[in-house]
Coordinates of C-alpha atoms in Angstrom, one line a residue:
M7 CA 18.5 141.2 -88.8
A8 CA 15.2 139.4 -88.8
S9 CA 13.9 138.3 -85.4
A10 CA 12.3 134.8 -84.9
P11 CA 8.6 134.7 -84.3
Q12 CA 8.1 135.6 -80.6
P13 CA 4.5 135.9 -79.5
Q14 CA 5.6 135.3 -75.9
L15 CA 9.3 135.0 -75.1
P16 CA 10.4 132.6 -72.3
L17 CA 11.9 133.6 -69.0
F18 CA 15.1 135.7 -69.4
Y19 CA 14.7 136.2 -73.2
K20 CA 13.9 139.8 -74.3
D21 CA 14.5 139.2 -78.0
L22 CA 15.5 136.3 -80.3
L23 CA 17.6 136.3 -83.5
P24 CA 18.4 133.3 -85.6
L25 CA 22.1 132.6 -85.8
N26 CA 23.5 132.6 -89.3
S27 CA 27.0 132.6 -90.9
K28 CA 26.2 135.6 -93.2
E29 CA 25.4 138.1 -90.5
H30 CA 27.4 136.6 -87.5
K31 CA 30.4 135.1 -89.2
D32 CA 32.9 137.1 -87.1
W33 CA 30.9 137.2 -83.9
K34 CA 32.1 135.6 -80.7
V35 CA 30.5 134.6 -77.4
K36 CA 32.1 135.8 -74.2
P37 CA 31.2 134.4 -70.8
F38 CA 28.7 136.2 -68.5
D39 CA 30.4 138.5 -66.0
D40 CA 27.7 137.6 -63.5
A41 CA 24.3 136.0 -63.2
S42 CA 22.3 139.2 -62.9
F43 CA 19.9 138.1 -65.6
L44 CA 18.3 135.7 -63.1
A45 CA 18.7 137.8 -60.0
E46 CA 15.0 138.6 -59.9
S47 CA 13.7 135.2 -60.8
H48 CA 12.5 133.1 -57.9
A49 CA 11.4 130.0 -60.0
I50 CA 13.4 128.4 -62.7
P51 CA 12.1 125.8 -65.2
L52 CA 13.4 122.3 -64.7
T53 CA 13.4 119.1 -66.6
V54 CA 12.8 115.6 -65.1
D55 CA 16.4 114.7 -66.0
E56 CA 17.6 117.2 -63.4
F57 CA 15.4 116.2 -60.5
V58 CA 18.0 114.0 -58.7
D59 CA 20.7 116.7 -58.9
A60 CA 18.4 119.7 -58.3
Q61 CA 16.6 118.3 -55.3
R62 CA 19.8 118.7 -53.3
S63 CA 19.7 122.4 -53.7
Y64 CA 16.2 123.5 -54.3
P65 CA 12.5 122.6 -53.5
I66 CA 11.0 121.2 -56.7
V67 CA 7.3 122.0 -57.2
F68 CA 4.9 122.2 -60.2
T69 CA 3.3 125.3 -61.6
A70 CA -0.5 125.8 -61.1
G71 CA -3.0 125.4 -63.9
E72 CA -4.1 122.7 -66.3
N73 CA -0.6 122.1 -67.8
P74 CA 1.8 122.1 -64.8
L75 CA 5.5 122.1 -65.3
P76 CA 8.3 121.5 -62.8
I77 CA 10.2 124.5 -61.4
A78 CA 13.1 124.9 -59.0
L79 CA 12.5 127.4 -56.3
M80 CA 15.4 129.8 -55.6
G81 CA 13.2 132.1 -53.5
L82 CA 9.7 131.9 -52.0
N83 CA 8.5 135.3 -53.3
E84 CA 8.3 137.0 -56.6
G85 CA 11.5 138.8 -57.5
V86 CA 13.6 137.1 -54.8
N87 CA 16.5 134.8 -55.7
T88 CA 18.4 133.8 -52.6
F89 CA 21.2 132.1 -54.6
I90 CA 22.6 135.3 -56.2
G91 CA 25.2 137.0 -54.1
E92 CA 25.7 140.8 -53.8
D93 CA 28.4 140.5 -56.4
G94 CA 25.8 139.3 -58.9
K95 CA 27.3 135.8 -59.1
M96 CA 25.5 132.5 -58.3
M97 CA 26.6 131.1 -55.0
A98 CA 29.0 128.1 -55.3
D99 CA 28.2 124.5 -54.6
N100 CA 24.6 124.7 -55.9
Y101 CA 23.2 122.9 -58.9
V102 CA 22.7 125.2 -61.9
P103 CA 19.6 124.3 -63.9
A104 CA 20.0 123.5 -67.6
Y105 CA 17.6 126.3 -68.4
V106 CA 20.1 128.8 -67.0
R107 CA 23.0 127.2 -68.7
R108 CA 21.3 127.3 -72.0
Y109 CA 20.8 131.1 -72.0
P110 CA 21.3 133.1 -74.2
F111 CA 20.7 130.4 -76.8
M112 CA 17.6 128.3 -77.6
L113 CA 16.0 126.4 -80.4
A114 CA 13.0 128.1 -82.0
K115 CA 10.6 127.7 -84.9
L116 CA 11.2 130.4 -87.5
Q117 CA 8.1 129.7 -89.6
E118 CA 4.6 129.0 -88.3
G119 CA 3.4 125.5 -89.1
S120 CA 6.9 124.3 -89.5
E121 CA 8.4 121.8 -87.0
E122 CA 12.0 122.7 -87.9
L123 CA 13.9 124.3 -85.1
S124 CA 16.7 126.8 -85.6
L125 CA 19.4 127.9 -83.2
C126 CA 18.6 131.4 -82.0
F127 CA 20.1 133.8 -79.4
D128 CA 19.1 136.8 -77.3
P129 CA 21.1 139.8 -78.6
S130 CA 20.1 141.8 -75.5
S131 CA 22.2 139.4 -73.3
G132 CA 25.3 141.3 -74.3
V133 CA 27.5 138.2 -74.5
V134 CA 27.0 137.4 -78.2
G135 CA 28.4 140.0 -80.6
D136 CA 31.3 141.5 -82.5
H137 CA 33.7 141.0 -79.6
K138 CA 37.5 140.8 -79.9
E139 CA 37.7 137.9 -77.5
G140 CA 35.5 134.9 -76.9
N141 CA 34.3 131.6 -78.5
E142 CA 34.0 131.8 -82.2
L143 CA 30.6 131.0 -83.7
F144 CA 31.9 130.1 -87.2
D145 CA 35.2 129.2 -88.7
D146 CA 37.0 130.8 -91.7
K147 CA 34.9 128.8 -94.1
G148 CA 31.6 130.0 -92.5
E149 CA 31.0 126.6 -91.0
S150 CA 29.8 126.2 -87.4
S151 CA 32.6 126.1 -84.9
E152 CA 33.1 123.3 -82.4
Y153 CA 31.7 125.7 -79.8
T154 CA 28.5 126.3 -81.8
K155 CA 28.1 122.6 -82.4
S156 CA 28.3 122.0 -78.7
V157 CA 25.7 124.7 -78.1
L158 CA 23.4 123.2 -80.7
D159 CA 23.9 119.7 -79.1
F160 CA 23.1 121.1 -75.6
C161 CA 19.9 122.8 -76.8
S162 CA 18.8 119.7 -78.7
K163 CA 19.2 117.6 -75.6
F164 CA 17.4 120.2 -73.6
E165 CA 14.4 119.9 -76.1
E166 CA 14.5 116.1 -75.7
S167 CA 14.4 116.5 -71.9
G168 CA 11.5 118.8 -72.3
Q169 CA 9.6 116.1 -74.2
R170 CA 10.3 113.6 -71.4
T171 CA 9.2 116.2 -68.9
R172 CA 5.9 116.7 -70.6
A173 CA 5.3 113.0 -70.8
F174 CA 6.0 112.7 -67.1
L175 CA 3.5 115.4 -66.2
E176 CA 0.9 113.8 -68.5
E177 CA 1.3 110.6 -66.6
L178 CA 0.9 112.3 -63.2
K179 CA -2.3 113.9 -64.5
K180 CA -3.6 110.5 -65.6
L181 CA -2.8 109.1 -62.2
D182 CA -4.6 112.1 -60.6
I183 CA -2.0 112.4 -57.8
L184 CA -1.3 116.1 -58.1
M185 CA -2.8 118.5 -55.5
D186 CA -2.7 122.2 -54.8
G187 CA 0.2 122.9 -52.5
E188 CA 0.2 125.1 -49.5
I189 CA 2.9 125.7 -46.9
A190 CA 2.7 127.8 -43.7
I191 CA 6.0 128.6 -42.0
T192 CA 6.0 130.2 -38.6
R193 CA 8.9 132.1 -37.0
N194 CA 9.6 131.6 -33.3
D195 CA 9.4 135.4 -32.8
M196 CA 6.1 135.7 -34.6
P197 CA 4.1 132.5 -33.7
D198 CA 0.7 134.1 -34.5
N199 CA 1.6 135.4 -38.0
P200 CA 2.6 132.5 -40.3
F201 CA 4.0 133.1 -43.8
V202 CA 1.7 131.2 -46.1
Y203 CA 2.7 130.1 -49.6
R204 CA 0.3 128.9 -52.3
G205 CA 0.1 128.9 -56.0
F206 CA 1.9 125.7 -56.8
R207 CA 1.2 122.0 -57.2
M208 CA 2.8 118.9 -55.6
V209 CA 2.3 115.2 -55.4
D210 CA -0.3 114.0 -52.9
E211 CA 1.5 111.4 -50.8
K212 CA -1.7 109.9 -49.6
K213 CA -2.9 109.3 -53.2
L214 CA 0.5 108.0 -54.1
R215 CA 0.4 105.4 -51.3
E216 CA -3.1 104.3 -52.3
L217 CA -2.2 103.6 -56.0
P218 CA -2.7 99.9 -56.9
A219 CA 0.3 97.7 -56.4
D220 CA 0.7 97.0 -60.2
T221 CA 0.7 100.7 -60.9
L222 CA 3.4 101.3 -58.3
E223 CA 5.4 98.5 -59.8
A224 CA 5.1 100.1 -63.2
L225 CA 6.2 103.4 -61.9
N226 CA 9.2 101.8 -60.3
K227 CA 10.2 100.0 -63.5
N228 CA 9.9 103.1 -65.7
G229 CA 11.8 105.3 -63.2
M230 CA 8.9 107.6 -62.4
I231 CA 8.8 106.7 -58.8
L232 CA 12.4 107.9 -58.4
L233 CA 11.5 111.3 -59.9
I234 CA 8.4 111.5 -57.6
H235 CA 10.5 110.8 -54.5
A236 CA 13.1 113.3 -55.6
H237 CA 10.3 115.9 -55.8
L238 CA 8.9 114.9 -52.4
F239 CA 12.3 114.9 -50.7
S240 CA 13.1 118.3 -52.0
L241 CA 10.1 119.8 -50.3
N242 CA 12.0 119.5 -47.0
L243 CA 14.1 122.4 -48.3
M244 CA 11.1 124.8 -48.2
R245 CA 12.0 125.9 -44.6
T246 CA 15.7 126.0 -45.5
L247 CA 14.8 128.4 -48.3
F248 CA 12.7 130.4 -46.0
E249 CA 15.6 130.7 -43.6
R250 CA 17.9 131.8 -46.4
Q251 CA 15.4 134.6 -47.3
T252 CA 15.2 135.6 -43.6
A253 CA 18.9 135.7 -43.2
Q254 CA 19.2 137.9 -46.3
G255 CA 16.5 140.3 -45.1
K256 CA 14.3 139.6 -48.1
M257 CA 11.1 138.5 -46.2
P258 CA 7.7 140.1 -47.0
E259 CA 5.1 140.9 -44.4
P260 CA 3.6 137.7 -42.8
T261 CA 0.1 136.7 -43.6
P262 CA -2.2 138.2 -40.9
A263 CA -3.6 135.7 -38.4
P264 CA -7.4 135.0 -39.1
A265 CA -9.8 136.5 -36.6
A266 CA -11.1 134.2 -33.9
V267 CA -14.6 132.8 -34.4
N268 CA -16.8 132.9 -31.3

């Protein structure tokens, strides 16, 4: 089975194979037993279409660098996901990002220079294969099953959301209202040793307030101001996330206090 071109695979994906009726006609998809595939991921990609729902569960920030993208923080440190229980399942009553729900499928280009996207899957996930039970990928005629059609539709809509997300970030860059983020959280029992988190970007509220009235009106009309506010409101969950990590015993050593300057 030929793998799709994969110079650098996205988060979670260890391999990619194009789905086809010849090789996978009798294959089925069974549900994941747990969410262990994201247990060590503290930051999950997010689209702007999810901001309003996701901001109730996670802080939403932007990656550092010239081409920032939104991410939902499930932990404040590498390898720490506070939303996965000891049973490997995702804790209930929290929004599940579309990026997670899409796995192990995704649309990918099979040929360089081509804009055509094909439905692919990660065979290492263990849920797509020659199983006795599960959702059929193809019918008796070798045509895509209703399940496969729904997967394709979901992945297509995810790509469309990705385009809207990139357009949103381009507009933020034009407005020049992104800033390097930093948050220092202090525990009552360690007042002189704060936990300092950097390496992300966020909207600068001061710059946002100083935008011209006509620009703010345009942002209100095109819906961007709602997305910006969802991002800013979600930052209040930083301390909540810190407390989740603390309660789960997953905190790193605090940042040493700077030496006093005489």
